[in-house]
Coordinates of C-alpha atoms in Angstrom, one line a residue:
R1 CA 9.3 14.3 24.2
F2 CA 8.9 14.9 20.7
A3 CA 7.9 17.6 18.1
I4 CA 4.8 17.7 16.3
F5 CA 4.6 19.9 12.6
D6 CA 2.4 22.7 12.3
F7 CA 0.5 23.4 9.1
R8 CA -1.1 26.6 9.9
K9 CA -0.8 29.5 7.5
G10 CA 0.9 27.1 4.8
G11 CA 4.2 26.9 7.2
R12 CA 5.9 23.8 8.2
G13 CA 7.0 24.9 11.5
I14 CA 7.6 22.5 14.6
V15 CA 5.0 22.9 17.7
N16 CA 6.6 21.2 21.0
E17 CA 4.6 19.5 23.1
D18 CA 3.4 21.8 25.5
D19 CA 2.3 23.9 22.7
F20 CA 0.2 21.0 21.0
K21 CA -1.4 20.2 24.5
A22 CA -2.4 23.7 24.4
R23 CA -3.8 23.9 21.2
T24 CA -5.8 20.4 21.7
K25 CA -7.3 21.9 24.9
R26 CA -8.2 25.4 23.1
F27 CA -9.9 23.3 20.9
A28 CA -11.8 21.1 23.0
L29 CA -13.0 24.4 25.0
E30 CA -14.1 25.9 21.6
V31 CA -16.2 22.8 20.9
I32 CA -17.6 23.0 24.3
D33 CA -18.5 26.7 23.5
F34 CA -20.1 25.7 20.1
V35 CA -22.2 23.0 21.6
A36 CA -23.6 25.4 24.3
R37 CA -24.9 27.6 21.6
L38 CA -26.7 24.6 19.5
P39 CA -30.6 24.4 19.5
K40 CA -32.0 22.7 22.6
D41 CA -34.0 19.9 20.8
R42 CA -33.4 15.9 20.4
Q43 CA -31.7 16.0 16.9
S44 CA -29.0 18.6 18.0
D45 CA -28.7 16.8 21.7
V46 CA -27.7 13.8 19.7
L47 CA -25.2 15.2 17.4
A48 CA -23.9 17.7 20.4
R49 CA -22.9 14.7 22.4
Q50 CA -20.8 12.9 19.7
L51 CA -19.0 16.1 19.1
M52 CA -18.3 17.0 22.6
R53 CA -16.9 13.2 22.8
S54 CA -14.5 13.4 20.0
G55 CA -13.6 17.1 20.2
T56 CA -12.7 16.8 23.9
S57 CA -11.0 13.3 23.6
V58 CA -8.6 14.7 21.0
G59 CA -6.6 16.7 23.4
A60 CA -7.1 13.8 26.4
N61 CA -5.6 11.4 23.9
Y62 CA -2.8 13.5 23.0
R63 CA -1.8 13.6 26.8
G64 CA -1.6 9.9 26.6
A65 CA 0.6 9.9 23.6
T66 CA 3.2 12.0 25.5
R67 CA 3.2 9.4 28.3
A68 CA 3.6 6.4 25.7
Q69 CA 6.4 4.0 26.8
S70 CA 7.7 3.4 23.6
A71 CA 7.5 4.9 20.0
A72 CA 5.2 2.2 18.8
H73 CA 2.5 2.8 21.6
M74 CA 2.9 6.7 21.0
V75 CA 2.0 5.9 17.3
S76 CA -1.2 4.1 18.3
K77 CA -2.2 6.9 20.8
L78 CA -1.5 9.4 18.1
S79 CA -3.7 7.1 15.9
I80 CA -6.7 7.5 18.3
V81 CA -6.1 11.6 18.3
E82 CA -6.1 11.5 14.6
E83 CA -9.4 9.4 14.5
E84 CA -11.1 11.7 16.9
A85 CA -10.2 14.9 15.2
D86 CA -11.3 13.3 11.9
E87 CA -14.5 12.3 13.6
S88 CA -15.1 15.9 14.9
I89 CA -14.9 17.0 11.2
Y90 CA -17.7 14.3 10.6
W91 CA -20.1 15.7 13.3
L92 CA -19.5 19.3 12.4
E93 CA -20.2 18.7 8.8
L94 CA -23.6 16.7 10.0
I95 CA -24.4 19.8 12.3
Q96 CA -23.8 22.1 9.3
E97 CA -25.7 20.2 6.8
A98 CA -28.7 19.1 9.0
G99 CA -29.1 23.2 9.2
M100 CA -28.5 23.5 13.1
V101 CA -26.4 26.6 12.2
P102 CA -26.7 28.8 9.8
P103 CA -24.5 27.6 6.1
N104 CA -21.3 29.6 6.5
D105 CA -21.2 29.7 10.3
A106 CA -17.7 31.2 11.3
Q107 CA -17.3 29.3 14.4
V108 CA -18.1 26.0 12.4
Q109 CA -15.5 26.9 9.6
R110 CA -12.9 27.6 12.3
L111 CA -13.5 24.1 14.1
R112 CA -13.5 22.6 11.0
R113 CA -10.2 24.2 9.9
E114 CA -8.4 23.3 13.3
A115 CA -9.5 19.8 13.4
S116 CA -8.1 19.4 9.7
Q117 CA -4.7 20.7 10.9
L118 CA -4.6 18.8 13.8
V119 CA -5.3 15.6 11.8
A120 CA -2.5 16.7 9.3
M121 CA -0.2 17.3 12.0
T122 CA -0.7 14.0 13.7
V123 CA -0.3 12.1 10.7
A124 CA 2.9 13.8 10.0
S125 CA 4.2 12.9 13.6
K126 CA 3.0 9.5 13.1
K127 CA 5.2 9.1 9.7
T128 CA 8.3 10.7 11.4
L129 CA 8.0 8.2 14.3
R130 CA 7.4 5.5 12.0
S131 CA 10.4 6.5 10.0
R132 CA 12.7 6.2 13.1
Q133 CA 11.6 2.8 14.0
P134 CA 13.6 0.0 12.6
A135 CA 12.2 -2.2 10.1
R136 CA 10.0 -5.0 11.4
S137 CA 12.6 -7.9 9.8
D138 CA 15.2 -5.9 11.9
R139 CA 13.5 -6.8 15.0
K140 CA 13.7 -10.1 16.6
S141 CA 11.8 -11.4 19.3
K142 CA 13.8 -12.2 22.8
I143 CA 11.5 -15.5 22.8
E144 CA 13.8 -18.3 21.6
N145 CA 12.0 -21.1 19.8
R146 CA 14.1 -24.3 20.7
K147 CA 11.9 -26.4 18.5
S148 CA 13.3 -24.7 15.6
D149 CA 16.9 -24.8 16.7
G150 CA 16.7 -28.8 16.9
V151 CA 16.8 -28.7 20.5
L152 CA 13.8 -30.3 22.5

């Protein structure tokens, strides 16, 4: 188990694994709700599907990160969480800039803010995990190269 940093309201609190799971699930549910109210036309459908994929993937990949077998694997999974949250921001921007919702749509603003916070929290957690890993030069392979030892 590990903690993740919370950047809401300028605070630098710590959110535990279960709280972050709940938060990413809430984000996915809000994305689903938002997509349901988009116009029913071809352009909106394409962007809505992309947003649904990335927005719901954030929580799914975070759950995968919590089951990681090593810190390196966890960092890898958290990188996917970061990418999907950032991609969600992109689709929300496109939906808004394409005029599919009003310019100052409150739900878009809330989703963008939450996705940005999820990205920031994930980046901070990755940095913390990396700082706890030994430097690459300190890690030795368990595989021996007998040729380099002069033994054939």
